[in-house]
Short mmCIF file of C-alpha atoms in Angstrom, two decimals:
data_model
loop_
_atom_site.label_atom_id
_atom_site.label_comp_id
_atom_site.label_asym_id
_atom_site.label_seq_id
_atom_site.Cartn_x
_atom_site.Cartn_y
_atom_site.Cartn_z
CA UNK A 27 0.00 0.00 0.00
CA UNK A 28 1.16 3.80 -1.17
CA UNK A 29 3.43 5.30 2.36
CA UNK A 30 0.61 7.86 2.64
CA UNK A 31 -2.28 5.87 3.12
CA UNK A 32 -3.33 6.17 6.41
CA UNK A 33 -4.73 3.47 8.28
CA UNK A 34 -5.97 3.33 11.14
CA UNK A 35 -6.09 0.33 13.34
CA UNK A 36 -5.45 1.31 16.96
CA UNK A 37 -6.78 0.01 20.39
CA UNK A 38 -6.45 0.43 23.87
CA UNK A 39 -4.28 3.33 26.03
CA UNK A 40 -4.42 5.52 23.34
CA UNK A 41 -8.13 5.45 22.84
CA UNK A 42 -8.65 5.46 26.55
CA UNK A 43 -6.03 8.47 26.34
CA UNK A 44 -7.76 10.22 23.34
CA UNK A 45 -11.51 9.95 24.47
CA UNK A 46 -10.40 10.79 28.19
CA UNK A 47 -8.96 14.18 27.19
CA UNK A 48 -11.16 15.34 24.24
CA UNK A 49 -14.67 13.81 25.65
CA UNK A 50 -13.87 14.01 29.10
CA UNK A 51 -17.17 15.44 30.27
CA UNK A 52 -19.13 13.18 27.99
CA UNK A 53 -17.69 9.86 27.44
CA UNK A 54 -17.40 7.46 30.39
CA UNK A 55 -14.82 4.87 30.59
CA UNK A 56 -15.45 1.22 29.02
CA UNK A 57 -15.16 -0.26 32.51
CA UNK A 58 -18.02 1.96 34.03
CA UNK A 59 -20.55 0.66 31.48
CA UNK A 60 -23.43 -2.22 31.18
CA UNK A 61 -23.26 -4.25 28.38
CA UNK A 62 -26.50 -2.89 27.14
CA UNK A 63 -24.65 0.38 27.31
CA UNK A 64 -21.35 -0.77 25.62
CA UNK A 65 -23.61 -2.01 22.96
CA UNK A 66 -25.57 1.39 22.75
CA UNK A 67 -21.93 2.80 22.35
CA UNK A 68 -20.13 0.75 20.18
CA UNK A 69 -23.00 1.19 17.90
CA UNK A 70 -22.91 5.35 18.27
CA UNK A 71 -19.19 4.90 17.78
CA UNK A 72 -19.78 3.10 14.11
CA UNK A 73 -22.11 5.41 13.13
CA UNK A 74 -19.99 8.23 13.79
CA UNK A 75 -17.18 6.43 11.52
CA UNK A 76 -19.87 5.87 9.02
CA UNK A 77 -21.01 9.22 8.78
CA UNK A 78 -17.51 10.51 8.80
CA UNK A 79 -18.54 12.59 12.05
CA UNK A 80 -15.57 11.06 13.55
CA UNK A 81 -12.69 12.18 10.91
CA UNK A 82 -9.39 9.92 11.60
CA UNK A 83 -10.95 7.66 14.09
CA UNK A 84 -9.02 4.72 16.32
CA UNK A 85 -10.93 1.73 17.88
CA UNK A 86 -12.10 2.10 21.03
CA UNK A 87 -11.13 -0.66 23.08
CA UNK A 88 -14.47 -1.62 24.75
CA UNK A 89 -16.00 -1.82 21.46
CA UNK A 90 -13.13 -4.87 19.97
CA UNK A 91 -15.44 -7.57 20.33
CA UNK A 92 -18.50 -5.85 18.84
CA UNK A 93 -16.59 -5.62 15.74
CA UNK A 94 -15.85 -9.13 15.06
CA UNK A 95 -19.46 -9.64 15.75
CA UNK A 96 -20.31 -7.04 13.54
CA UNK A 97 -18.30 -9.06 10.89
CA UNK A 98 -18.92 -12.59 11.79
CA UNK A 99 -22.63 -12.03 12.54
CA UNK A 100 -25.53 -10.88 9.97
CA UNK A 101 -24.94 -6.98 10.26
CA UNK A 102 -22.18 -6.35 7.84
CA UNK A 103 -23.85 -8.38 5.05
CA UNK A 104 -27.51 -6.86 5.86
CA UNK A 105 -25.49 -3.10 5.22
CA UNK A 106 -24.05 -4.24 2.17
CA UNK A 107 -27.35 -5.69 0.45
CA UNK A 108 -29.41 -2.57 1.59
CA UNK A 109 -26.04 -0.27 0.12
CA UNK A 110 -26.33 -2.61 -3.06
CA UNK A 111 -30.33 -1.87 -3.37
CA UNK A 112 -29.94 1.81 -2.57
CA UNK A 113 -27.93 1.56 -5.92
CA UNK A 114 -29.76 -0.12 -7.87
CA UNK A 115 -32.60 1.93 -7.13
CA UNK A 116 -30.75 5.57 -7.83
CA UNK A 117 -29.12 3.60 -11.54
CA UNK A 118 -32.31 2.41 -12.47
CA UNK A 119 -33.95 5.94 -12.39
CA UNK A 120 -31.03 6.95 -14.86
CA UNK A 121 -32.02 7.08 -18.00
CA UNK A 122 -28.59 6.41 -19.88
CA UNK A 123 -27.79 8.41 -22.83
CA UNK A 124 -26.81 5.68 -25.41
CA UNK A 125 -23.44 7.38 -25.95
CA UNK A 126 -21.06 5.49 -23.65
CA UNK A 127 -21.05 8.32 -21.49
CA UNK A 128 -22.55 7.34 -18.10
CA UNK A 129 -19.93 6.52 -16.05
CA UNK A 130 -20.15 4.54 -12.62
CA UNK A 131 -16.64 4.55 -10.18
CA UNK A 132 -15.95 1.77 -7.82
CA UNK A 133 -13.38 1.56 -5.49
CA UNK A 134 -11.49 -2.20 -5.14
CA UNK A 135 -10.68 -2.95 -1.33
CA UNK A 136 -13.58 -3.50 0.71
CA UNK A 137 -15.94 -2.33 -2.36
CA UNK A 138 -15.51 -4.50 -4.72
CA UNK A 139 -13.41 -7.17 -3.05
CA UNK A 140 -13.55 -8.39 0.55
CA UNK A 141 -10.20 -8.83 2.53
CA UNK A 142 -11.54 -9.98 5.61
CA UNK A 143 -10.23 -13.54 5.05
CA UNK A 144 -6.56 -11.36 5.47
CA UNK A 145 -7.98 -8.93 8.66
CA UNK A 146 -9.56 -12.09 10.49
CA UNK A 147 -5.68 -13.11 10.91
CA UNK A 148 -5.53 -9.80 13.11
CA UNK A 149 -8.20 -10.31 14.95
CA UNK A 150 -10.29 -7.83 12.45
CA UNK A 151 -8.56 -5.05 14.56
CA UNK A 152 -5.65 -5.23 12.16
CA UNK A 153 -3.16 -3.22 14.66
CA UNK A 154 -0.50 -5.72 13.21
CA UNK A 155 -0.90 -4.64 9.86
CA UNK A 156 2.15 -5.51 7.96
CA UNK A 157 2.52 -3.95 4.18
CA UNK A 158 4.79 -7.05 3.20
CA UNK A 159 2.02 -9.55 4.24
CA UNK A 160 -0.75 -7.06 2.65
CA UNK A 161 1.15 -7.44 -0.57
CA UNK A 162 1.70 -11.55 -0.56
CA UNK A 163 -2.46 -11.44 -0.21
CA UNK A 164 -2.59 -8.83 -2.79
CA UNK A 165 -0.23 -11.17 -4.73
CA UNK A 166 -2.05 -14.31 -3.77
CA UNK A 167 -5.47 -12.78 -6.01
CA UNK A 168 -7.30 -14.55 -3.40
CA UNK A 169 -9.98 -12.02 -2.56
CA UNK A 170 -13.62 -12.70 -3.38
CA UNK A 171 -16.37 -10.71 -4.30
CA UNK A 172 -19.05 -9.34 -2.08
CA UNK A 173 -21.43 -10.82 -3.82
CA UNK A 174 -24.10 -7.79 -3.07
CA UNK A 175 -21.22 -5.83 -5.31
CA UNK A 176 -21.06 -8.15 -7.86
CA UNK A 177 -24.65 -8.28 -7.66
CA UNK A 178 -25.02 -4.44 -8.35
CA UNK A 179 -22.12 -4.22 -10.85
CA UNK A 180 -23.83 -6.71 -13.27
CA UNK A 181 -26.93 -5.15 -13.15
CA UNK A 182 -24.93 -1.61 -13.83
CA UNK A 183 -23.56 -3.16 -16.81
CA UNK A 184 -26.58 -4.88 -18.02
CA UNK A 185 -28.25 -1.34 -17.54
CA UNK A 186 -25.83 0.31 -19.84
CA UNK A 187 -23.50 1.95 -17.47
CA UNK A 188 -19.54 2.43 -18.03
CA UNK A 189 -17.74 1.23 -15.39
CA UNK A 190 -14.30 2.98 -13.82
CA UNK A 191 -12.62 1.17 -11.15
CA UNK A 192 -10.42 3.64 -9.48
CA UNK A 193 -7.97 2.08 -6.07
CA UNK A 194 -5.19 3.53 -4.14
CA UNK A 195 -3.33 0.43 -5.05
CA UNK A 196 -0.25 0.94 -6.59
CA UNK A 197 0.83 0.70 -10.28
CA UNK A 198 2.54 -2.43 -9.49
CA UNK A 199 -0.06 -4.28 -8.24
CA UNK A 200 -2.12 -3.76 -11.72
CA UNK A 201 -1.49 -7.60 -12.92
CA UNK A 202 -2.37 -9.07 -9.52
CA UNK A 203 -5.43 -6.65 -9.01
CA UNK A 204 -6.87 -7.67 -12.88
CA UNK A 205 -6.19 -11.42 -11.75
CA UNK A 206 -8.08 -10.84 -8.79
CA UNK A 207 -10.89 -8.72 -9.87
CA UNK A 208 -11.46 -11.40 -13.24
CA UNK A 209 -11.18 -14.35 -10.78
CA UNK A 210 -13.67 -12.73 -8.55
CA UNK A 211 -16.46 -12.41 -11.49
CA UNK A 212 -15.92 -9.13 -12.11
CA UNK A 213 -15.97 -8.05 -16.32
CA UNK A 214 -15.42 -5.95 -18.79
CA UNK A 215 -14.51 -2.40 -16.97
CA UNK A 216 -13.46 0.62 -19.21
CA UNK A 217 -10.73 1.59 -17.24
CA UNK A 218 -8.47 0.11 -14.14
CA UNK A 219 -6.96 3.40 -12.34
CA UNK A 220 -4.37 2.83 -9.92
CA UNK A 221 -1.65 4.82 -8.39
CA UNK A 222 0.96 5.87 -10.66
CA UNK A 223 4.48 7.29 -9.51
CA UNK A 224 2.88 10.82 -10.01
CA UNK A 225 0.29 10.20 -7.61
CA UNK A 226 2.37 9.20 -5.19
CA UNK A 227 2.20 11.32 -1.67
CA UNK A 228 -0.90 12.55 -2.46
CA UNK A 229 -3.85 11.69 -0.02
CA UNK A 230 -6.48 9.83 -1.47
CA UNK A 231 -8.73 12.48 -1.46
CA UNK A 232 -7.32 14.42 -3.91
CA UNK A 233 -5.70 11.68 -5.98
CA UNK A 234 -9.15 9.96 -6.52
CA UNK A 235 -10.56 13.59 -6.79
CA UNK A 236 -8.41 14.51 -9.98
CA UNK A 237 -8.88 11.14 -11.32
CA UNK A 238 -12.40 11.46 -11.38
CA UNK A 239 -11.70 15.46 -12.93
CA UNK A 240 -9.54 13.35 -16.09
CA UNK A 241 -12.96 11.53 -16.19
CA UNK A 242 -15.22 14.35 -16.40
CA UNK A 243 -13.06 16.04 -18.71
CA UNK A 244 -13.11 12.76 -21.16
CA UNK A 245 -17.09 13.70 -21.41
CA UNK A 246 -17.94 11.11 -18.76
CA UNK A 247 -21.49 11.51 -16.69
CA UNK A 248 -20.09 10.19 -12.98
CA UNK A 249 -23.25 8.89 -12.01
CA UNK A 250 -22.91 6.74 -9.00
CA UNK A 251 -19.83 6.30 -6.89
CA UNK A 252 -19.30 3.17 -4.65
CA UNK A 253 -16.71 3.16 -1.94
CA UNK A 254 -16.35 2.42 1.49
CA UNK A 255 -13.92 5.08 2.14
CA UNK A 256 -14.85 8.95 2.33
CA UNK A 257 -11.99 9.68 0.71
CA UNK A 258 -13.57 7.81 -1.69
CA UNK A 259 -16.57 9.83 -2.28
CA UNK A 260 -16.33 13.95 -1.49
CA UNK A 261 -13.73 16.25 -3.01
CA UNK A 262 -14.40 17.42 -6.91
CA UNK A 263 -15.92 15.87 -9.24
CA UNK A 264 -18.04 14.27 -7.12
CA UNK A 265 -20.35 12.07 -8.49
CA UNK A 266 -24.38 12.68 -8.63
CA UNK A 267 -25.09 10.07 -6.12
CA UNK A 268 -22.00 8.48 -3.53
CA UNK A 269 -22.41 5.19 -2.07
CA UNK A 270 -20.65 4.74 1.29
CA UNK A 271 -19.69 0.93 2.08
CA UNK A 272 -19.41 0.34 5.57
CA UNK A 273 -15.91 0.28 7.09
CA UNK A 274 -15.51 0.09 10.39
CA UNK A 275 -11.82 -1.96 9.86
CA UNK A 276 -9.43 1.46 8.63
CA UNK A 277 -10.04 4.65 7.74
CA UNK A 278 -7.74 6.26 4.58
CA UNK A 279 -7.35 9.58 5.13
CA UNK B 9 -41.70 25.49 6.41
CA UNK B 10 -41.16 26.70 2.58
CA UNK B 11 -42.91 24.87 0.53
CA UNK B 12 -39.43 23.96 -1.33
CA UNK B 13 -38.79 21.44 1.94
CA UNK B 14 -39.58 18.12 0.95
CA UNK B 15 -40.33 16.21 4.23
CA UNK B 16 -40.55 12.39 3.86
CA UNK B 17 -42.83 11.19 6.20
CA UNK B 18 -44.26 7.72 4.15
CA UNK B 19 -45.29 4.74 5.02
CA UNK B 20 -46.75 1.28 4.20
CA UNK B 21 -47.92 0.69 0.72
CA UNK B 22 -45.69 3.31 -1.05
CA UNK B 23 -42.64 1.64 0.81
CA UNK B 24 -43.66 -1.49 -0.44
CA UNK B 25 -44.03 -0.59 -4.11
CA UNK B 26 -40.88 1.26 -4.17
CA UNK B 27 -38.88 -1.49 -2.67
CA UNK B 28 -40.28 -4.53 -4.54
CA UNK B 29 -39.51 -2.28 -7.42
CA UNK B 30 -36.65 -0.93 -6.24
CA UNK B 31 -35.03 -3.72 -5.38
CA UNK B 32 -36.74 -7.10 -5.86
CA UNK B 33 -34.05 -9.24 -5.84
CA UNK B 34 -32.42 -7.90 -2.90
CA UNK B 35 -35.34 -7.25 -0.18
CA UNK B 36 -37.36 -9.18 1.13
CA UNK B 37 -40.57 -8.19 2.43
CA UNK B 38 -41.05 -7.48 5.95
CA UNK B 39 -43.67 -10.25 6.66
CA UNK B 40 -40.70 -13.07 5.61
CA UNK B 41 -38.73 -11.48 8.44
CA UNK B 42 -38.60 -12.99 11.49
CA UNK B 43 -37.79 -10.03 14.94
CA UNK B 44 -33.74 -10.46 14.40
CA UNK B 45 -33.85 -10.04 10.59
CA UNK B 46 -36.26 -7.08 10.60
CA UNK B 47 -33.63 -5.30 13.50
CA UNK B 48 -30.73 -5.82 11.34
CA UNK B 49 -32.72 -4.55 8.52
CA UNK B 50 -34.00 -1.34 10.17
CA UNK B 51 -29.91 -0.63 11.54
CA UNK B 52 -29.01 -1.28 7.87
CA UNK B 53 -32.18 1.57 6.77
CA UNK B 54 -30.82 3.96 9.25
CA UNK B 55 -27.51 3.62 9.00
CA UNK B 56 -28.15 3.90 4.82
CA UNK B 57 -30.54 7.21 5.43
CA UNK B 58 -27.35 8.79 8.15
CA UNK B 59 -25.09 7.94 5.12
CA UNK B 60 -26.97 9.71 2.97
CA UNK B 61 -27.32 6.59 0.31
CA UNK B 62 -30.82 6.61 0.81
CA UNK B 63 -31.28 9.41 -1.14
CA UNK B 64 -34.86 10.48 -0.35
CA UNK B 65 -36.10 7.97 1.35
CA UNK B 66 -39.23 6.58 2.54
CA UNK B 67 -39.78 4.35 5.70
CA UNK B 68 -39.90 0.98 5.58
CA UNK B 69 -43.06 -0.14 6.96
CA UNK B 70 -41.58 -2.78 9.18
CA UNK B 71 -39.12 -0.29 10.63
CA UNK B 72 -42.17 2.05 12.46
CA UNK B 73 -41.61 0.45 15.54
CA UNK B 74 -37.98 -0.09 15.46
CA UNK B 75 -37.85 4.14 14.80
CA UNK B 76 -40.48 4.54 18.10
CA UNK B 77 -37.90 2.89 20.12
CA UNK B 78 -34.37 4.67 18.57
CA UNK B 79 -36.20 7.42 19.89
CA UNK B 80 -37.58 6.49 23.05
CA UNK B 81 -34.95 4.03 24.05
CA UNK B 82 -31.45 4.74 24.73
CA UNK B 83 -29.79 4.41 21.30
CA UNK B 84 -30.63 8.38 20.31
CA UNK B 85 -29.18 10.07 23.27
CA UNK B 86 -26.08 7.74 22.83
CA UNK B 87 -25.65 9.20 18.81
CA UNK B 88 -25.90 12.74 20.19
CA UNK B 89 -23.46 12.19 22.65
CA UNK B 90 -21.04 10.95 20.17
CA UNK B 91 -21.38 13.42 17.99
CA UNK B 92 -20.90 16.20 20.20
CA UNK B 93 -17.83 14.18 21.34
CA UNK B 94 -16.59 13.97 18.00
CA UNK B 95 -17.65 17.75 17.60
CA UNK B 96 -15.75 18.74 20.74
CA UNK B 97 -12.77 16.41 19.81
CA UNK B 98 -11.91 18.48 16.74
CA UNK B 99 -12.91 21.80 17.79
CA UNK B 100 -10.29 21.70 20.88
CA UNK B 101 -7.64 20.29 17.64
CA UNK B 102 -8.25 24.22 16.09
CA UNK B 103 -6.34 27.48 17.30
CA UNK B 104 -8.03 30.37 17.08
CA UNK B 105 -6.61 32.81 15.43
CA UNK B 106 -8.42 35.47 17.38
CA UNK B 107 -9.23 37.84 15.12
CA UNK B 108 -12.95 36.28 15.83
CA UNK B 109 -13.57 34.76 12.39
CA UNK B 110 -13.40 31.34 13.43
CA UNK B 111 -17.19 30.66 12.66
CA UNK B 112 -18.87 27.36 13.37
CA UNK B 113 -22.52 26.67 11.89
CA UNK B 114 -25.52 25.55 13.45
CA UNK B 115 -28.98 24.02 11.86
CA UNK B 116 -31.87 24.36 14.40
CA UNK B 117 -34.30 21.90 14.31
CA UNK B 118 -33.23 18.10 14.99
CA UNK B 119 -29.85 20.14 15.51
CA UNK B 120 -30.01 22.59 18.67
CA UNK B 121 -33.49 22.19 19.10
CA UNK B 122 -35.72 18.76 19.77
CA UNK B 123 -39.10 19.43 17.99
CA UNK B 124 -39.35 15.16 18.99
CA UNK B 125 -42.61 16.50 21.29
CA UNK B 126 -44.06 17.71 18.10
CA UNK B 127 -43.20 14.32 16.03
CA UNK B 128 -44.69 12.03 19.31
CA UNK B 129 -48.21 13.04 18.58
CA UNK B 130 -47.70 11.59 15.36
CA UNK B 131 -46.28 8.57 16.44
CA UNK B 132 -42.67 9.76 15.44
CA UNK B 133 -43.72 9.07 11.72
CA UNK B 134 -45.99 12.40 11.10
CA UNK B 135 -47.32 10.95 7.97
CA UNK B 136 -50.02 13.42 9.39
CA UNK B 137 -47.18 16.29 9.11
CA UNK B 138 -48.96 19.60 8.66
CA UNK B 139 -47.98 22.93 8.09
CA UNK B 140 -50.22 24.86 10.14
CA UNK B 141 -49.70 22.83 13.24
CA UNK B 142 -45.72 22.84 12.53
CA UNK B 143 -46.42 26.80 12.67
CA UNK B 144 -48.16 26.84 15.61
CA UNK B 145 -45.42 24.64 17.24
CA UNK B 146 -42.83 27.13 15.91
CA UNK B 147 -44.82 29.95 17.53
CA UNK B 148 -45.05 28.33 21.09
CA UNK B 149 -41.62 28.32 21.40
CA UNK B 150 -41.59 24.76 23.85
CA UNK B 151 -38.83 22.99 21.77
CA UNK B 152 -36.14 22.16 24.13
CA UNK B 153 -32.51 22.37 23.23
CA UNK B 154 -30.83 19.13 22.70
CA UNK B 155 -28.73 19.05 26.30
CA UNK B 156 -25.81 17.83 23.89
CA UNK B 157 -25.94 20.06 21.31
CA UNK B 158 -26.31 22.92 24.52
CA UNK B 159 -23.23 22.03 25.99
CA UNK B 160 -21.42 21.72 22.46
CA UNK B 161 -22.56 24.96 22.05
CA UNK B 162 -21.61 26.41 25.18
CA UNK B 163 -17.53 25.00 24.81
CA UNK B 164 -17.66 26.45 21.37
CA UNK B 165 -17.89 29.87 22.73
CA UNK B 166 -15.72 29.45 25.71
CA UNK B 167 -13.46 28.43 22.80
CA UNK B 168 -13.62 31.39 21.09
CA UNK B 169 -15.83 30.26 18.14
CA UNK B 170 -18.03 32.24 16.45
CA UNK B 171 -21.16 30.65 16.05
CA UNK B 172 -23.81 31.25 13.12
CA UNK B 173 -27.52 29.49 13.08
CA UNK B 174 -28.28 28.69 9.52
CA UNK B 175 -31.87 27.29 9.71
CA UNK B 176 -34.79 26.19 6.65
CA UNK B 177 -37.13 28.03 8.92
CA UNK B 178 -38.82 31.17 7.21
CA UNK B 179 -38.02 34.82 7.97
CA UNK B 180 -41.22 35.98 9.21
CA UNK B 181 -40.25 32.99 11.99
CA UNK B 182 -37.44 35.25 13.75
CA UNK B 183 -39.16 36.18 16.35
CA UNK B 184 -40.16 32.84 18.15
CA UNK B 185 -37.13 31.23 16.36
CA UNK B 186 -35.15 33.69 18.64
CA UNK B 187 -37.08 33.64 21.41
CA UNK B 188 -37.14 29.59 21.76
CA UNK B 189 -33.38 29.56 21.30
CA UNK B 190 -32.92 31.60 23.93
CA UNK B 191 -35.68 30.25 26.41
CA UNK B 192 -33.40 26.92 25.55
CA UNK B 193 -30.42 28.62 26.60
CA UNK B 194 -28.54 29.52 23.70
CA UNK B 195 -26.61 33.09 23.71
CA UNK B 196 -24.44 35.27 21.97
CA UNK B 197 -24.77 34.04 18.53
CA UNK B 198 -23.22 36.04 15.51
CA UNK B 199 -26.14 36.07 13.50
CA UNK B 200 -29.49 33.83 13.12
CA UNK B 201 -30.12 33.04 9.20
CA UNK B 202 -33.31 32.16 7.70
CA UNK B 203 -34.79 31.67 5.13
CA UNK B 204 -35.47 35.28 3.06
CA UNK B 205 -37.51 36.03 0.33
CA UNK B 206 -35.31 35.76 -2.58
CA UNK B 207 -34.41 32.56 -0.80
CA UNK B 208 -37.59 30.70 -1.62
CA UNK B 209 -38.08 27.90 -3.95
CA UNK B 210 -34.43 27.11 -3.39
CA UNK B 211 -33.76 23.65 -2.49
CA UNK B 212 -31.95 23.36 0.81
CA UNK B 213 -28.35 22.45 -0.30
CA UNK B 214 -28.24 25.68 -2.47
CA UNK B 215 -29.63 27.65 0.12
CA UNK B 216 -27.37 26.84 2.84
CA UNK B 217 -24.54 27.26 0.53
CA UNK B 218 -24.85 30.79 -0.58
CA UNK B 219 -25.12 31.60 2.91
CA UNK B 220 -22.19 29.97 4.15
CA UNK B 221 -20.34 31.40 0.78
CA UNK B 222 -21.72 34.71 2.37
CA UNK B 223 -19.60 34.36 5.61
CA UNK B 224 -16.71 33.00 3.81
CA UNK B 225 -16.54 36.32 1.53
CA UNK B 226 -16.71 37.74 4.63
CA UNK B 227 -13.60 36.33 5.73
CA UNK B 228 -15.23 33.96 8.12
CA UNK B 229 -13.28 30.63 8.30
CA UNK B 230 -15.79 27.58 8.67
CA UNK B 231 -14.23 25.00 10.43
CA UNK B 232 -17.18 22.99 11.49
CA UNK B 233 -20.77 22.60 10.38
CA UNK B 234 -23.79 21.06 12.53
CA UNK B 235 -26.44 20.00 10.79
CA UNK B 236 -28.95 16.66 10.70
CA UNK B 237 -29.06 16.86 6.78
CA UNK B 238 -26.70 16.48 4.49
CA UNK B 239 -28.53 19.51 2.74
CA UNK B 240 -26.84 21.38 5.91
CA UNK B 241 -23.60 20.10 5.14
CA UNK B 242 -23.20 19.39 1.29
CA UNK B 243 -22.63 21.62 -1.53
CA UNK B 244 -20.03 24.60 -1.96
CA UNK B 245 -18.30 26.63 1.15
CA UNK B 246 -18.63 23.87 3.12
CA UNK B 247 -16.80 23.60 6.58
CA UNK B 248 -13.52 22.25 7.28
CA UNK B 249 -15.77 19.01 9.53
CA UNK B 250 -18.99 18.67 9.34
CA UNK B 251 -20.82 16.78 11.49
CA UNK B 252 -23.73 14.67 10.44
CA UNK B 253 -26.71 14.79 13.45
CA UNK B 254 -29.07 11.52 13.42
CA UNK B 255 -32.23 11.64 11.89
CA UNK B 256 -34.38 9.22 11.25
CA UNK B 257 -37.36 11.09 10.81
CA UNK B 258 -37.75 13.13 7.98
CA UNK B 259 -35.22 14.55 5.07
CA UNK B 260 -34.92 17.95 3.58
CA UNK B 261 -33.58 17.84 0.01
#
């Protein structure tokens, strides 16, 4: 992964540090709360990564478990097929053009392909994250589909949409990402964008943001945007409607 | 409210056309559900309408109850808490500069004001939502702040913010606008905005724009935004963080 993608996968003292000195007054400590109360946190605390409310966010450390059970249990796949049918509901009130023109973006990690199978080694808390091991399972192509993506991008295509798939991967992962993404069902994109050595130490935000510019500048209608990053999503060039995947796993700043 | 504000208040049958249509081969309908399913589908419907990829959204029928208790239960106060955590977090992270254009914005209703003793008689879902009663509750001037968004407030100014109130409400509402807010215990702010006449028929987003492009040609500096729409927070001039209030009860395009 690029040196200025910033991920964030921290627990313990320095959450404990962080909300006791900028929420003294309103958070209480993990070890003062009910589980009912944990629970009512942990799920404030998601939403408040979801909605971006919570900018460059770190775990808190009561709220470890809930997040494997967010993963493990029906939650995470019940957000993705309701993401998947807001979708399909905003592309099928498109009316495409006929020219080529109407463009849909999709990001890769998390988007179009699922790494938990490589964050359930951490613990899906990921504080170990290694970039050598995150390239060997870039490398391996093993990543599948979500299948509520590959859902929604075959209907996008079979509705007439042009598909961009634009990742802060690197320009040297291009084979292994094209493996992976054909392996994993997915067909017949215009355009594969990656990070080349100019877009190096830029932050995603305005790397993906000028991307999409080049786009717009080509003629393209950016319809719909799918990514579970906000980085992903605001900027320029933004596109008419932006999807927001749920991440609760890193945030890229 | 101008007649521009499009408040979403449906249920039943036009959820259930819109979703089988929508999104056929994705949802189910409510009645194949069994209690666990249905919660994990109403989290996924509010967490889609706080991300904003609802779009303008209806409610689900089978989420009526599931809303009644977000809002009665303890899941609501625990969002607000959050977010004015989050708000607070980020606000102690800026130095003034002292020259007293640090501006913040605030929405007022479902923002520094609960108008939830309005929405109760209509059994939070005010599909009975009508403009003469929402006038009348404007004019008694009983909303209650939010004691979150109050105390947010209140460290704002001790901060040295200064703090504008951007709100959809209509001009010839100053008067009991300004008189609730301070019966609630708000003080000191800059300047209340609402809605003028050459602001009418403008849809929410463009509204709240041009105002906020207002204070920035004034040299104001916007470095947060408070607002529980994203037409408070999208668009052009927007704030350095904004921060995305829950609401599950109606949207303002």
């Amino acid at each position: 992964m690029a040196a200025i993608v910033v991920r964030i996968f921290l627990i313990s003292i320095l959450c404990l540090i962080g909300l006791a000195s900028a929420a003294q007054s309103v958070i209480r400590m993990p070890s003062d709360r009910t589980a009912g109360e944990t629970d009512s946190f942990c799920n404030s605390w998601r939403l408040s990564v979801e909605t971006n409310n919570a900018g460059l966010w770190s775990t808190p450390e009561g709220c470890l478990g809930y997040r494997v059970d967010y993963f493990t249990g029906v939650q995470y796949a019940s957000d993705l097929t309701v993401v998947a049918s807001d979708s399909i509901a905003f592309a099928r009130s498109v009316t495409p053009a006929g020219d080529g023109k109407d463009g849909w973006v999709f990001d890769v990690d998390e988007t179009l392909l699922s790494n938990l199978p490589f964050y359930e080694k951490f613990g899906y808390s990921a504080e170990s994250f290694n970039e050598e091991l995150w390239n060997e399972w870039v490398n391996s192509t093993a990543a599948e589909a979500l299948p509520e993506s590959l859902g929604l991008y075959r209907e996008l295509k079979e509705l007439g949409f042009t598909v961009f798939i634009l990742t802060g991967r690197d320009e040297f992962q291009r084979n292994a990402t094209t493996a992976n993404l054909l392996a994993a069902g997915f067909r017949d994109w215009e355009k594969l964008i990656l990070r080349g050595k100019s877009d190096r130490g830029k932050r995603a935000v305005v790397y993906k943001s000028e991307k999409r510019q080049e786009l717009v500048d080509q003629g393209y209608r950016i319809h719909g945007n799918s990514g579970d990053q906000w980085s992903d999503l605001l900027g320029y060039a933004m596109a008419v409607r932006s999807f927001k995947y749920p991440n609760p796993l890193y945030y890229i700043a």
